[in-house]
mmCIF file of C-alpha atoms and ligand atoms in Angstrom:
data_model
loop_
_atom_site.group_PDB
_atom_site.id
_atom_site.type_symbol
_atom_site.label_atom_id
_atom_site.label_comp_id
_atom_site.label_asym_id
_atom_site.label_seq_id
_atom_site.Cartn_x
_atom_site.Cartn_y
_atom_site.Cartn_z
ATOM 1 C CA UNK H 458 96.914 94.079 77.712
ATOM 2 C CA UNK H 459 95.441 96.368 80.163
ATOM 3 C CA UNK H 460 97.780 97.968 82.850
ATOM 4 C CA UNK H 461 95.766 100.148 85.536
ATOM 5 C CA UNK H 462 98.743 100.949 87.929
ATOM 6 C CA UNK H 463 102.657 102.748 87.087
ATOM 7 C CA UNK H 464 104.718 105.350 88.376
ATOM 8 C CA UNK H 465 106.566 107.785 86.878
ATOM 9 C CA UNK H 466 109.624 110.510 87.880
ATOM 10 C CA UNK H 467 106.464 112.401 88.818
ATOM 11 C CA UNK H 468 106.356 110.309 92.409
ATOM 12 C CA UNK H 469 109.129 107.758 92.694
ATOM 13 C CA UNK H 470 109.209 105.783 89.105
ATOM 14 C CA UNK H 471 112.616 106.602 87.185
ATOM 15 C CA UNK H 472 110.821 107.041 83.630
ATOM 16 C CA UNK H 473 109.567 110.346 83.047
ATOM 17 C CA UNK H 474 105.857 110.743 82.027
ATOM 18 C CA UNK H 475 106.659 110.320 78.100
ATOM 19 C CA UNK H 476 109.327 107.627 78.866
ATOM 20 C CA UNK H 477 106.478 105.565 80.543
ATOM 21 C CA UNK H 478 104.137 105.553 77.083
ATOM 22 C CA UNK H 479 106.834 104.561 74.772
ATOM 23 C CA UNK H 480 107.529 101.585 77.182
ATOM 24 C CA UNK H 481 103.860 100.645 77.198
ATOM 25 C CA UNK H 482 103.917 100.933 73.283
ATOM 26 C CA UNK H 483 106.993 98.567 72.892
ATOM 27 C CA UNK H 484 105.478 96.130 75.279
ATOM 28 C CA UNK H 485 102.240 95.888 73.489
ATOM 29 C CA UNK H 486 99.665 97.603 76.024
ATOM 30 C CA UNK H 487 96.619 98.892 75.159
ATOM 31 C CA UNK H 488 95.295 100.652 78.373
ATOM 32 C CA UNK H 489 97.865 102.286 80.567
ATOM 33 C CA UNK H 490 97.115 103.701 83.786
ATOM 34 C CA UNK H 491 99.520 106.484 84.892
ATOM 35 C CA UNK H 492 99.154 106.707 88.264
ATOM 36 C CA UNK H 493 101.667 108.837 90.615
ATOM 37 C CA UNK H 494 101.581 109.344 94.386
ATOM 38 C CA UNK H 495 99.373 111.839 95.537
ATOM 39 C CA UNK H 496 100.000 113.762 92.056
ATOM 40 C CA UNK H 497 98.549 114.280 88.856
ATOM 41 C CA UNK H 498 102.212 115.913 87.452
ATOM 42 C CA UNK H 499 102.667 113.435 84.789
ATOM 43 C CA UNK H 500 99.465 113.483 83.027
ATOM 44 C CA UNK H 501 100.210 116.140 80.324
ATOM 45 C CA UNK H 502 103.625 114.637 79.698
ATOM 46 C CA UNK H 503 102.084 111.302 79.316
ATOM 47 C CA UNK H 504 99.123 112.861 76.765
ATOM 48 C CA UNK H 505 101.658 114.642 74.464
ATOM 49 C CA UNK H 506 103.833 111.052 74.462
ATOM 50 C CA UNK H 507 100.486 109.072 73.012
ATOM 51 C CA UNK H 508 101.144 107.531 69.844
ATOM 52 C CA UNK H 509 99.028 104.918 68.007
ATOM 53 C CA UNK H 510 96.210 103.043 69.490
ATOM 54 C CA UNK H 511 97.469 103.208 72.923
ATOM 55 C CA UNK H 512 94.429 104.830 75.397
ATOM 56 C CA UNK H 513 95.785 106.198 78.607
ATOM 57 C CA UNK H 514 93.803 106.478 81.753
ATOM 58 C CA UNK H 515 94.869 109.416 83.772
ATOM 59 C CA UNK H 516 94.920 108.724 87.712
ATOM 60 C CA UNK H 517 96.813 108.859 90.931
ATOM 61 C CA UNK H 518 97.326 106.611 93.706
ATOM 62 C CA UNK H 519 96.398 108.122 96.598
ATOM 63 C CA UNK H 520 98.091 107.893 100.056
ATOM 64 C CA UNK H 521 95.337 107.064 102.898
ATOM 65 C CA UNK H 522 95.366 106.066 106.335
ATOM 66 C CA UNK H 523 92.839 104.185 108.089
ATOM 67 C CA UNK H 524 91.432 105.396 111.758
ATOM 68 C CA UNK H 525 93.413 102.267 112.922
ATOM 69 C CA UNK H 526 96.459 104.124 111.318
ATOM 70 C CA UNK H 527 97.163 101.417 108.664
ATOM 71 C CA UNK H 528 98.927 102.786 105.361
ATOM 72 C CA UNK H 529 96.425 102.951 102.455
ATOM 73 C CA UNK H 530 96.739 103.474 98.752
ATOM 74 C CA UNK H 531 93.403 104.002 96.853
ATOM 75 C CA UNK H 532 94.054 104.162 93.336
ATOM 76 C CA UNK H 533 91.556 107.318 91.825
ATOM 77 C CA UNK H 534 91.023 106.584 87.856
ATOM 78 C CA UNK H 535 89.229 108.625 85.055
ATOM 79 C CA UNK H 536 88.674 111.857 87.571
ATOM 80 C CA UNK H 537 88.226 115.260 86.387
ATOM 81 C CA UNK H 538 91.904 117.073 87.266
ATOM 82 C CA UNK H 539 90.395 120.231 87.607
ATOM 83 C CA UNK H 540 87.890 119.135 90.129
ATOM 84 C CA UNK H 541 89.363 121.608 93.397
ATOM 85 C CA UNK H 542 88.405 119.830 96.238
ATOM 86 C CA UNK H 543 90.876 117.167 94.626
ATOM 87 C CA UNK H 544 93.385 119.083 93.839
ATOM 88 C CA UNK H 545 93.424 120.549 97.370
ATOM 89 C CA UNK H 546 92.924 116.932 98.849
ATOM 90 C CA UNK H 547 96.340 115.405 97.303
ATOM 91 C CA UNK H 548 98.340 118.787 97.721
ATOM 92 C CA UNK H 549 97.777 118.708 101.192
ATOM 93 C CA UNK H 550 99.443 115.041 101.120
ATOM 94 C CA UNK H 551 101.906 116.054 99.476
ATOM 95 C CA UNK H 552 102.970 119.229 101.621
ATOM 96 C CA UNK H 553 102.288 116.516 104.377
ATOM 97 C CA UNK H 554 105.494 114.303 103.113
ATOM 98 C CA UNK H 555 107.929 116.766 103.909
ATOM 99 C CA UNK H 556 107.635 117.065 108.046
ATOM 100 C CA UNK H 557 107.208 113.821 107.900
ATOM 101 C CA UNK H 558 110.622 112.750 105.677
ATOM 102 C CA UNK H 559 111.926 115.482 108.360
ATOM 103 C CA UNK H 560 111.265 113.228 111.323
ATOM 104 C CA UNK H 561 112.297 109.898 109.624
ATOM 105 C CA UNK H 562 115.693 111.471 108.942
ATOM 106 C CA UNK H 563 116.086 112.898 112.247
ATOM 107 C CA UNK H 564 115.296 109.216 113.759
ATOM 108 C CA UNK H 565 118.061 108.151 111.525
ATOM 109 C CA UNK H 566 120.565 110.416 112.420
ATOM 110 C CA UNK H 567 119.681 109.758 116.369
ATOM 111 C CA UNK H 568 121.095 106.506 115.455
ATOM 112 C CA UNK H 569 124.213 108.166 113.461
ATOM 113 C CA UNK H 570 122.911 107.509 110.303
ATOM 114 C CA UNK H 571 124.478 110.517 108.596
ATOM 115 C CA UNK H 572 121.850 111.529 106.087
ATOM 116 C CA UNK H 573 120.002 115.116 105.320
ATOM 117 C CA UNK H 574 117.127 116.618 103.803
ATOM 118 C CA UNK H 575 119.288 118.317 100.644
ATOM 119 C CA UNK H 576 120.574 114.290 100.145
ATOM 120 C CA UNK H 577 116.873 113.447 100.024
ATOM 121 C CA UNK H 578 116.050 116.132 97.575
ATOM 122 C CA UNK H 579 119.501 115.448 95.774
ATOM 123 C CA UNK H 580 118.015 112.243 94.994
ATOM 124 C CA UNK H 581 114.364 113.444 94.067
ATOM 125 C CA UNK H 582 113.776 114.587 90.931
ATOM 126 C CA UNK H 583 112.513 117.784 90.710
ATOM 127 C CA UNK H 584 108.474 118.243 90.994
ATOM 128 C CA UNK H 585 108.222 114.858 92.095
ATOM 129 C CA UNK H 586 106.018 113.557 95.338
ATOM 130 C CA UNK H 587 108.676 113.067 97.870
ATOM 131 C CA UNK H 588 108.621 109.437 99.374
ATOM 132 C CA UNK H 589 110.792 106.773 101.062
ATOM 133 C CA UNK H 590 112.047 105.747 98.223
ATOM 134 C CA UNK H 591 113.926 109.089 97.622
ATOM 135 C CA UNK H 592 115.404 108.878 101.048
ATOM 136 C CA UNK H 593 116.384 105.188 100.568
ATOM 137 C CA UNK H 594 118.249 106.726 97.107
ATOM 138 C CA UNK H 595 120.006 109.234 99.384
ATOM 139 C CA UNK H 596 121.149 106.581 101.584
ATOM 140 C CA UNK H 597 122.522 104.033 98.663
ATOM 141 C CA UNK H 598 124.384 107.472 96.979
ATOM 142 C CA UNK H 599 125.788 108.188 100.593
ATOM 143 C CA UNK H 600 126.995 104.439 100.209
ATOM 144 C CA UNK H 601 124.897 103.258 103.621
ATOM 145 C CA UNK H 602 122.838 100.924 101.592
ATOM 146 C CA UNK H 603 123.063 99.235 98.163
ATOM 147 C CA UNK H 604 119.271 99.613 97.389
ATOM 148 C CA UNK H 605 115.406 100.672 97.242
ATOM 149 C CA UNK H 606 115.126 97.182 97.906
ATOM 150 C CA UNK H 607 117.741 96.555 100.591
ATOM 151 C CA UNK H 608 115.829 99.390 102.197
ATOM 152 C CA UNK H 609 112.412 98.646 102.257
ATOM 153 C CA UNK H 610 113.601 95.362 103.866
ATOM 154 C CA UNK H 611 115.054 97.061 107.023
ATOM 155 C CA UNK H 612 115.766 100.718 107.297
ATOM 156 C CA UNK H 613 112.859 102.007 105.655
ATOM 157 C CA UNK H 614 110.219 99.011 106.199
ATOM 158 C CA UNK H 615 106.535 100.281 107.382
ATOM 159 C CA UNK H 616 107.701 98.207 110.551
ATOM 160 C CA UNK H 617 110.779 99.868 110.897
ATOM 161 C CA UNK H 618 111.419 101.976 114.691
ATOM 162 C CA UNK H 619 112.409 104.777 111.745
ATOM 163 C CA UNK H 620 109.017 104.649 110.014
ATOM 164 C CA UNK H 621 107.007 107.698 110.092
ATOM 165 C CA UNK H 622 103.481 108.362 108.339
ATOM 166 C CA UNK H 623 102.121 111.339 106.880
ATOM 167 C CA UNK H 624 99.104 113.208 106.916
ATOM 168 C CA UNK H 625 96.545 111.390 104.766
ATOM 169 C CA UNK H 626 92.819 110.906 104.024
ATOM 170 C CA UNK H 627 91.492 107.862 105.426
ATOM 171 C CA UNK H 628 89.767 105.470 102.332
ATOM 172 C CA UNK H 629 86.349 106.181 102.836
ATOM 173 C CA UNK H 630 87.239 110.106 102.547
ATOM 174 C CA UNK H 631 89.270 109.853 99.505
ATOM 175 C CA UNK H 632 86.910 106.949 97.799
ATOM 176 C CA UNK H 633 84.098 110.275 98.489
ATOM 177 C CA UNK H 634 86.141 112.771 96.520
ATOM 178 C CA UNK H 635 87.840 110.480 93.826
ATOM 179 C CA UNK H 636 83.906 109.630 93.266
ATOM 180 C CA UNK H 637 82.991 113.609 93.697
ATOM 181 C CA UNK H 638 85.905 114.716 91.016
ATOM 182 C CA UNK H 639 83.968 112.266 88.438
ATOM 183 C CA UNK H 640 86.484 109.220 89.017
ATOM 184 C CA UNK H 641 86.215 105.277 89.758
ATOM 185 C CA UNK H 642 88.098 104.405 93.134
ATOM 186 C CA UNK H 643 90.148 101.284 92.955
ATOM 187 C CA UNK H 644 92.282 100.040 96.372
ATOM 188 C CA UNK H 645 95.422 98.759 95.471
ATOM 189 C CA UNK H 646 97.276 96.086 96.757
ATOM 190 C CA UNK H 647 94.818 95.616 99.847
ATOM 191 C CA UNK H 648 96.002 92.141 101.173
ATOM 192 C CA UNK H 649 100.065 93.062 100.579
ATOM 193 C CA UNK H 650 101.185 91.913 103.877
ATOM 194 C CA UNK H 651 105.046 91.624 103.459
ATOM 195 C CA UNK H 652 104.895 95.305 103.377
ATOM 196 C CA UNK H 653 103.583 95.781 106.812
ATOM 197 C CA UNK H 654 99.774 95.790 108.368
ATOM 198 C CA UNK H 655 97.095 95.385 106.251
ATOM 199 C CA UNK H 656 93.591 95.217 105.936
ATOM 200 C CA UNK H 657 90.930 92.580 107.258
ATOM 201 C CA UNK H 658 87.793 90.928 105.257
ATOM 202 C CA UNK H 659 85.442 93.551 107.358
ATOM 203 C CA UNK H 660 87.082 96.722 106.107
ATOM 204 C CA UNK H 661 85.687 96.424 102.426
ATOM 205 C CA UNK H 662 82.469 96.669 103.365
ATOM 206 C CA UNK H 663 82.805 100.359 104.375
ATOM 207 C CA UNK H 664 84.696 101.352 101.501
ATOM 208 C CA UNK H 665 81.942 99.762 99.373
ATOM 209 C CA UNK H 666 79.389 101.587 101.049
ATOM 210 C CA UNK H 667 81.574 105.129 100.202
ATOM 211 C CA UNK H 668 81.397 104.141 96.668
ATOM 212 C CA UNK H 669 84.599 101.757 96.221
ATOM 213 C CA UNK H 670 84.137 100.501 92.383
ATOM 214 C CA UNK H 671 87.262 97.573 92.477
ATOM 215 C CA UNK H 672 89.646 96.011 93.731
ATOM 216 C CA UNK H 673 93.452 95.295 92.961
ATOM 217 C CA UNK H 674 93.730 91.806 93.288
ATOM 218 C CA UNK H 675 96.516 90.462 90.970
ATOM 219 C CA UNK H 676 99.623 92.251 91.875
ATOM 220 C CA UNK H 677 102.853 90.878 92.551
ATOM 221 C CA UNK H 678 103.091 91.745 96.420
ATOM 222 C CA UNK H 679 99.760 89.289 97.170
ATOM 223 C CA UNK H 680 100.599 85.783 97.413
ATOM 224 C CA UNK H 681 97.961 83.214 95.809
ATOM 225 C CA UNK H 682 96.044 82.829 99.127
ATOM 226 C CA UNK H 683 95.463 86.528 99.395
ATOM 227 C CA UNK H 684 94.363 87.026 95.573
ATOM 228 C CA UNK H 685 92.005 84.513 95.950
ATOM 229 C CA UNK H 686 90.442 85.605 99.092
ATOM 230 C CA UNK H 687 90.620 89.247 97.617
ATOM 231 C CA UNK H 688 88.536 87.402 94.050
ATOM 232 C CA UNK H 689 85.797 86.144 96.664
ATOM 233 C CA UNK H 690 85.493 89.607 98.991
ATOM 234 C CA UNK H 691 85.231 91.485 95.406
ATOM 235 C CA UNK H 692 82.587 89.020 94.437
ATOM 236 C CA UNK H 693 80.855 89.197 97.526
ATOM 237 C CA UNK H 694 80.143 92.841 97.390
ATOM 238 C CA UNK H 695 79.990 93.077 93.699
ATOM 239 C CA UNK H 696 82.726 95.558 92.406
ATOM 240 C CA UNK H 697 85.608 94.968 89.795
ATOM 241 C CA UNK H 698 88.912 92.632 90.072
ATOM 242 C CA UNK H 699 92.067 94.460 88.721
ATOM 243 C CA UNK H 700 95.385 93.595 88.226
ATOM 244 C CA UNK H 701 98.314 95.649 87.430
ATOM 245 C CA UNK H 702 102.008 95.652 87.782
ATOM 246 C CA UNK H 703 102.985 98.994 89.946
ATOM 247 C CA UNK H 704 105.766 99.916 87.439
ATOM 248 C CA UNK H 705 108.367 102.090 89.005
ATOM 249 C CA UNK H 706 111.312 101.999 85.639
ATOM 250 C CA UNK H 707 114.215 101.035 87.217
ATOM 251 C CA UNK H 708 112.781 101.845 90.668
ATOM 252 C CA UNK H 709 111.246 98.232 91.511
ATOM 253 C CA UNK H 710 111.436 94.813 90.152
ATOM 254 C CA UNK H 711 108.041 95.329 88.516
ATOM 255 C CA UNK H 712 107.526 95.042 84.965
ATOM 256 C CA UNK H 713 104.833 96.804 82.663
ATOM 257 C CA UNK H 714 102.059 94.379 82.165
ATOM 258 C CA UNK H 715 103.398 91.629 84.379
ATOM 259 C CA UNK H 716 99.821 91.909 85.990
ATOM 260 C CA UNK H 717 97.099 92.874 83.984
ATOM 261 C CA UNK H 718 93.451 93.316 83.991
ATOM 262 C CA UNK H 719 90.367 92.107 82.131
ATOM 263 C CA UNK H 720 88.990 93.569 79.119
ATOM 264 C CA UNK H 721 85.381 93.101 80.876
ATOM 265 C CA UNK H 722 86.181 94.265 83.942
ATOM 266 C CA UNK H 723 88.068 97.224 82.613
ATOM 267 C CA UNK H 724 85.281 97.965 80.599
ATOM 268 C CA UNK H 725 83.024 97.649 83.676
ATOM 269 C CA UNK H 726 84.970 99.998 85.199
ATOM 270 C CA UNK H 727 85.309 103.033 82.916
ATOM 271 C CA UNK H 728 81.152 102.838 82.616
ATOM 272 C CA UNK H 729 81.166 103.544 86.216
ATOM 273 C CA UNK H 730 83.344 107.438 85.898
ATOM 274 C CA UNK H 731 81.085 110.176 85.163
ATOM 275 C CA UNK H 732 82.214 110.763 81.707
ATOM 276 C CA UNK H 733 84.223 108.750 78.677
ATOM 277 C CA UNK H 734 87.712 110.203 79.616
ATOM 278 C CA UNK H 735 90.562 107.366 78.562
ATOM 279 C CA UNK H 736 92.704 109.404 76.113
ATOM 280 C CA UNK H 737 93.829 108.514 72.837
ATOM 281 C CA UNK H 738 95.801 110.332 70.025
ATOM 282 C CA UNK H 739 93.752 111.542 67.552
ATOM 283 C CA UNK H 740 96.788 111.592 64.939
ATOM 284 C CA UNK H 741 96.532 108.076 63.861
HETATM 285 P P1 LIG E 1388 105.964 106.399 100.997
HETATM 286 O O1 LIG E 1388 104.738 106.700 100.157
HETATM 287 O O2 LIG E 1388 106.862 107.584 101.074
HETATM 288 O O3 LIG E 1388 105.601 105.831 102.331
HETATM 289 O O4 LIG E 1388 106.784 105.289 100.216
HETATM 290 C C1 LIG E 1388 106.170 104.099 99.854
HETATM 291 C C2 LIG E 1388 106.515 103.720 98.434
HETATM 292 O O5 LIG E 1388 107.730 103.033 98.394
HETATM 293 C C3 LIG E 1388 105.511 102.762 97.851
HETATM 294 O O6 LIG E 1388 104.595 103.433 97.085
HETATM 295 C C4 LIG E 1388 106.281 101.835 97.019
HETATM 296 O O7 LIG E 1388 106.078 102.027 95.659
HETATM 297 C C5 LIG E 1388 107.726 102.105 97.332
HETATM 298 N N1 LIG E 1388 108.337 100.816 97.705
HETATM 299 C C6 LIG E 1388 107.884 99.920 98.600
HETATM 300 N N2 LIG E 1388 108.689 98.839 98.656
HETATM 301 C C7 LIG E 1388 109.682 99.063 97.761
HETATM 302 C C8 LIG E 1388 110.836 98.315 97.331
HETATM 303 N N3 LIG E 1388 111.123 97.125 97.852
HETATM 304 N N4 LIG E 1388 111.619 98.854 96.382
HETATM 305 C C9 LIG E 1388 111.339 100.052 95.862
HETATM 306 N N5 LIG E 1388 110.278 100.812 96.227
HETATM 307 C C10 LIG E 1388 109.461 100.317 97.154
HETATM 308 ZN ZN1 LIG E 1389 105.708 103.986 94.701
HETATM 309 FE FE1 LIG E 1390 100.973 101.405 96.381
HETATM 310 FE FE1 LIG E 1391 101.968 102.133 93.270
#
């Protein structure tokens, strides 16, 4: 079972980096993705966890917006960490999340929603990316809501009056470096629509054209109808069909390898990064 999408405590997952392998070991995977917000934190964590015949593909999802100002993620797979133009790209997302969690929370309290940046960070673990979901943690331990969930269906909802975005890439910029640094770009969950805007048939073209290798199709926030017009767009223009489950731990619904991807795309895929660079433990 091939798994090309999780989080970890390094973004907003609740399993730490080495927490996340030994779950993909009990639940029979044989590629895991690790890939955190806008961070590459977890990836020696997640190498010194590797047991057995498990190969781990380090990545990150990376937080884009569009010129039209639609939210983004672009998974980046199988890129060289050290590369500096990508290290400087997510950094500057990061740094990017914390004005912006400023302005959300002083929206919320304009509406006497009594919650603060030291609850948000309270919440976060420490080194993590900081996201909504930390704030919509703050708000359940402040007893205003009962969960991630419960938020991301009001409060905290991409359509919400309190919604803020950050400063991000748009796809075609970060499909250019992910390629630069080495990597195979991926967009994940293109078609999700229950979480807010999304894109339309024409924007793939473009991101093919910057050097888009795939596309996540199976993944539990596209309905049927959207997978399979995301299966004909990624046939269309001729690049890879993924499917993954987003694991978060405890942070989402989403289980480890509820989604998965072919072995022939996934091998498609990795021949398209620069070099071989899935990891594996070499004390078998
Ligand atoms: P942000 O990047 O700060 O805008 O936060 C968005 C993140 O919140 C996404 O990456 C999702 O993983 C997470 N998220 C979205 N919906 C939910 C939900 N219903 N429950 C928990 N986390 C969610
Ligand atoms: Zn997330
Ligand atoms: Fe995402
Ligand atoms: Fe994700």
């Amino acid at each position: 079972m091939i798994d090309l999408h999780a989080h970890t405590t390094c973004s907003d997952g609740t399993d730490s980096p080495r927490e996340l392998v030994n779950q993909a070991l009990i639940n029979g995977l044989s590629v895991l993705a690790i890939t955190d917000h806008d961070s590459i934190a977890g990836w020696q964590g997640a190498k010194d966890a590797l047991r057995l015949d498990l190969q781990l593909v380090l990545g990150a999802e990376i937080s884009c917006l569009t010129t039209d100002g639609i939210s983004v993620h672009m998974l980046g797979l199988l890129f060289d960490g050290d590369n500096l133009e990508m290290t400087k790209m997510l950094e500057e997302t990061r740094d990017g999340r914390i004005p912006r969690m400023v302005k959300m929370i002083e929206l919320l309290n304009a509406e006497n929603y009594e919650v603060s940046m030291e609850d948000v960070y309270a919440a976060m673990p420490e080194g993590a990316t900081l996201g909504r979901p930390h704030l919509a943690d703050a708000l359940v331990n402040l007893g205003i809501l009962k969960s991630r969930n419960e938020a991301f269906e009001g409060l905290l909802n991409n359509d919400s009056p309190f919604y803020v975005s950050h400063l991000a890439p748009t796809p075609e910029v970060a499909i250019a470096q992910i390629r630069a640094a080495g990597g195979v770009a991926v967009i994940a969950h293109p078609f999700a629509s229950l979480r807010g805007q999304i894109l339309t048939d024409a924007d793939f073209a473009p991101m093919v054209a910057a050097g888009l290798n795939g596309i996540e199709v199976d993944h539990r926030d596209q309905s049927a109808v959207e997978r399979a017009n995301l299966r004909t767009i990624a046939k269309e223009l001729g690049v890879v069909v993924t499917g993954s489950s987003d694991y978060h731990g405890a942070g989402k619904l989403n289980l480890l390898g509820e989604n998965t991807t072919d072995k022939g795309e996934w091998e498609k895929l990795e021949a398209m990064a620069s070099q071989r660079r899935v990891v594996q433990s070499d004390s078998r």
